[in-house]
Amino acid sequence: MKVLWVTDIWGVHSSQNAEFEQLKSQVEQCERLDPYAGQPFVFDDEQQAYDYFQCRCSAPGYAELLRKWLEKHNEPVILLGFSAGANAIASTLTNHPFPQVVGTILIYGNRLPELQSPLTQPSHLLLCNQDSGVNEWQPQWPAQLQHSSLGHGFMNPRCPNFDQAGAASAWSWVAETIKALA
């Protein structure tokens, strides 16, 4: 089984290499898709990361990058998305059928409550209670939904809301979920 990690606005960075290597040891293949074509950036703060994401890629552009990746890869894949990556996955899959996607793991995708149509793939969602609209929202597709009291971005060491214990627990959940989907 292959896993595609669709990053958040921070992109690829060395602070998440340990988690990436752990994923690679768990599945046959693991790749990352990020908004900056693999080029690592050091942002001063979250606002700078967001502004650069909007300028360089944007939410629709990120969904388009994912769509192009999926069109080139026909083997079964689990999509793992964080924040903007989770939103890109949801946006792409509501607009295009990709039968090779066997499941999704969407973490703090704050735009998920705005989806106009349901996903058809089994989904596992981990949402932050602090994100607007997620507490009242119920997905309209087969999904297992969990909520976290931690802040948006709590699994990313570069995010101001990073929580080491919460991240460790969530990464264990990701590993178990991948095992269940594979």
CSV table of C-alpha atoms in Angstrom, one decimal:
chain,number,residue,atom,x,y,z
A,1,MET,CA,0.0,0.0,0.0
A,2,LYS,CA,1.1,3.5,-0.7
A,3,VAL,CA,0.6,6.6,1.4
A,4,LEU,CA,0.6,10.1,0.1
A,5,TRP,CA,1.3,12.7,2.8
A,6,VAL,CA,-0.2,16.0,1.6
A,7,THR,CA,1.4,18.7,3.8
A,8,ASP,CA,0.0,21.8,5.3
A,9,ILE,CA,1.0,25.4,4.4
A,10,TRP,CA,4.4,24.9,6.0
A,11,GLY,CA,5.4,22.4,3.3
A,12,VAL,CA,8.2,19.9,3.7
A,13,HIS,CA,10.7,20.4,6.5
A,14,SER,CA,13.2,18.4,8.5
A,15,SER,CA,11.3,18.7,11.7
A,16,GLN,CA,8.9,16.0,10.4
A,17,ASN,CA,11.5,13.7,8.9
A,18,ALA,CA,11.1,11.2,11.8
A,19,GLU,CA,7.4,10.9,11.2
A,20,PHE,CA,7.9,10.5,7.5
A,21,GLU,CA,10.5,7.7,8.0
A,22,GLN,CA,8.1,6.0,10.5
A,23,LEU,CA,5.4,6.1,7.8
A,24,LYS,CA,7.8,4.7,5.2
A,25,SER,CA,8.6,1.8,7.5
A,26,GLN,CA,4.9,1.0,7.9
A,27,VAL,CA,3.8,0.9,4.2
A,28,GLU,CA,5.3,-0.2,0.9
A,29,GLN,CA,5.7,3.3,-0.3
A,30,CYS,CA,5.3,6.8,1.2
A,31,GLU,CA,5.6,10.1,-0.7
A,32,ARG,CA,5.0,13.7,0.2
A,33,LEU,CA,3.1,16.3,-1.8
A,34,ASP,CA,3.6,19.9,-0.8
A,35,PRO,CA,2.7,23.3,-2.2
A,36,TYR,CA,6.3,24.3,-2.9
A,37,ALA,CA,7.5,21.3,-5.1
A,38,GLY,CA,9.6,19.9,-2.3
A,39,GLN,CA,11.6,23.1,-1.7
A,40,PRO,CA,11.9,23.6,2.1
A,41,PHE,CA,11.2,27.1,3.5
A,42,VAL,CA,11.8,28.7,6.8
A,43,PHE,CA,8.9,30.9,7.7
A,44,ASP,CA,9.1,33.4,10.6
A,45,ASP,CA,5.6,32.7,11.7
A,46,GLU,CA,2.3,31.2,10.7
A,47,GLN,CA,1.1,34.4,8.9
A,48,GLN,CA,4.1,34.5,6.7
A,49,ALA,CA,3.6,30.8,5.9
A,50,TYR,CA,-0.1,31.4,5.0
A,51,ASP,CA,0.7,34.5,2.9
A,52,TYR,CA,3.3,32.6,1.0
A,53,PHE,CA,1.0,29.7,0.5
A,54,GLN,CA,-1.7,32.0,-0.9
A,55,CYS,CA,0.8,33.7,-3.2
A,56,ARG,CA,2.7,30.7,-4.4
A,57,CYS,CA,0.0,28.0,-4.6
A,58,SER,CA,-3.5,28.8,-3.1
A,59,ALA,CA,-6.1,26.3,-2.0
A,60,PRO,CA,-7.4,25.7,-5.6
A,61,GLY,CA,-3.9,25.4,-6.9
A,62,TYR,CA,-3.1,22.8,-4.2
A,63,ALA,CA,-6.1,20.8,-5.1
A,64,GLU,CA,-5.0,20.9,-8.7
A,65,LEU,CA,-1.5,19.6,-7.8
A,66,LEU,CA,-3.1,16.7,-6.0
A,67,ARG,CA,-5.4,16.0,-8.9
A,68,LYS,CA,-2.5,15.9,-11.3
A,69,TRP,CA,-0.6,13.6,-8.9
A,70,LEU,CA,-3.6,11.2,-8.7
A,71,GLU,CA,-4.0,11.2,-12.5
A,72,LYS,CA,-0.4,9.9,-12.8
A,73,HIS,CA,-0.6,7.2,-10.1
A,74,ASN,CA,-3.1,4.4,-10.5
A,75,GLU,CA,-2.0,2.1,-7.7
A,76,PRO,CA,-4.0,2.0,-4.4
A,77,VAL,CA,-3.2,4.9,-2.1
A,78,ILE,CA,-4.2,6.2,1.3
A,79,LEU,CA,-4.2,10.0,1.4
A,80,LEU,CA,-3.0,11.6,4.6
A,81,GLY,CA,-3.6,15.4,4.7
A,82,PHE,CA,-3.0,18.1,7.2
A,83,SER,CA,-4.8,21.4,7.3
A,84,ALA,CA,-4.5,22.8,3.7
A,85,GLY,CA,-3.5,19.3,2.6
A,86,ALA,CA,-6.7,17.9,4.1
A,87,ASN,CA,-8.7,20.6,2.5
A,88,ALA,CA,-7.1,19.9,-0.9
A,89,ILE,CA,-7.8,16.2,-0.6
A,90,ALA,CA,-11.5,16.8,0.2
A,91,SER,CA,-11.9,19.4,-2.6
A,92,THR,CA,-10.2,17.1,-5.1
A,93,LEU,CA,-12.2,14.0,-4.2
A,94,THR,CA,-15.5,15.8,-4.3
A,95,ASN,CA,-14.9,16.9,-7.8
A,96,HIS,CA,-13.1,13.9,-9.4
A,97,PRO,CA,-13.6,10.2,-9.0
A,98,PHE,CA,-10.3,8.5,-8.2
A,99,PRO,CA,-11.0,4.8,-7.5
A,100,GLN,CA,-7.4,4.2,-6.5
A,101,VAL,CA,-7.9,6.1,-3.3
A,102,VAL,CA,-8.8,3.5,-0.7
A,103,GLY,CA,-9.2,5.9,2.2
A,104,THR,CA,-8.4,9.3,3.6
A,105,ILE,CA,-7.0,10.5,6.9
A,106,LEU,CA,-7.8,14.2,7.2
A,107,ILE,CA,-6.3,16.1,10.1
A,108,TYR,CA,-7.5,19.6,11.1
A,109,GLY,CA,-9.1,20.3,7.7
A,110,ASN,CA,-10.9,23.5,8.8
A,111,ARG,CA,-12.7,23.8,5.4
A,112,LEU,CA,-14.3,20.3,5.6
A,113,PRO,CA,-17.6,21.7,7.0
A,114,GLU,CA,-17.9,23.8,3.8
A,115,LEU,CA,-17.9,20.8,1.4
A,116,GLN,CA,-20.8,20.9,-1.0
A,117,SER,CA,-20.9,17.1,-1.7
A,118,PRO,CA,-19.8,14.1,0.2
A,119,LEU,CA,-16.7,12.0,-0.3
A,120,THR,CA,-17.2,8.4,-1.4
A,121,GLN,CA,-14.0,7.1,0.2
A,122,PRO,CA,-13.9,5.9,3.8
A,123,SER,CA,-12.5,8.8,5.8
A,124,HIS,CA,-10.9,9.2,9.2
A,125,LEU,CA,-11.1,12.8,10.5
A,126,LEU,CA,-9.3,14.4,13.4
A,127,LEU,CA,-10.6,18.0,13.8
A,128,CYS,CA,-9.7,20.7,16.2
A,129,ASN,CA,-12.6,22.0,18.4
A,130,GLN,CA,-11.1,25.5,18.1
A,131,ASP,CA,-11.7,25.6,14.3
A,132,SER,CA,-14.9,27.4,13.3
A,133,GLY,CA,-17.9,25.2,12.6
A,134,VAL,CA,-16.3,21.8,13.3
A,135,ASN,CA,-18.1,21.1,16.6
A,136,GLU,CA,-21.6,21.1,15.1
A,137,TRP,CA,-20.7,19.5,11.7
A,138,GLN,CA,-21.4,15.9,10.8
A,139,PRO,CA,-19.9,14.5,7.6
A,140,GLN,CA,-22.3,13.4,4.9
A,141,TRP,CA,-20.2,10.4,3.9
A,142,PRO,CA,-18.7,7.3,5.6
A,143,ALA,CA,-16.4,8.8,8.2
A,144,GLN,CA,-15.0,8.3,11.6
A,145,LEU,CA,-14.8,11.6,13.3
A,146,GLN,CA,-12.7,12.6,16.3
A,147,HIS,CA,-12.3,15.9,17.9
A,148,SER,CA,-9.2,17.4,19.7
A,149,SER,CA,-9.2,20.1,22.2
A,150,LEU,CA,-5.7,21.1,21.0
A,151,GLY,CA,-5.1,24.0,18.7
A,152,HIS,CA,-5.0,23.9,14.9
A,153,GLY,CA,-1.6,22.6,13.8
A,154,PHE,CA,-0.8,20.8,17.1
A,155,MET,CA,1.1,18.0,15.2
A,156,ASN,CA,3.5,20.3,13.4
A,157,PRO,CA,6.6,21.2,15.3
A,158,ARG,CA,6.8,24.6,13.4
A,159,CYS,CA,3.3,25.6,14.3
A,160,PRO,CA,2.7,27.8,17.3
A,161,ASN,CA,0.1,25.3,18.6
A,162,PHE,CA,2.5,22.4,18.5
A,163,ASP,CA,1.9,20.0,21.4
A,164,GLN,CA,4.4,17.2,21.8
A,165,ALA,CA,2.3,14.8,23.8
A,166,GLY,CA,-0.8,15.5,21.6
A,167,ALA,CA,1.3,15.0,18.4
A,168,ALA,CA,2.7,11.7,19.7
A,169,SER,CA,-0.8,10.4,20.5
A,170,ALA,CA,-2.2,11.6,17.1
A,171,TRP,CA,0.7,10.0,15.2
A,172,SER,CA,-0.1,6.7,17.0
A,173,TRP,CA,-3.7,7.1,15.8
A,174,VAL,CA,-2.5,7.8,12.3
A,175,ALA,CA,-0.4,4.6,12.3
A,176,GLU,CA,-3.3,2.5,13.6
A,177,THR,CA,-5.6,4.0,11.0
A,178,ILE,CA,-3.2,3.3,8.1
A,179,LYS,CA,-3.0,-0.3,9.3
A,180,ALA,CA,-6.8,-0.6,9.3
A,181,LEU,CA,-7.1,0.9,5.8
A,182,ALA,CA,-4.2,-1.0,4.2
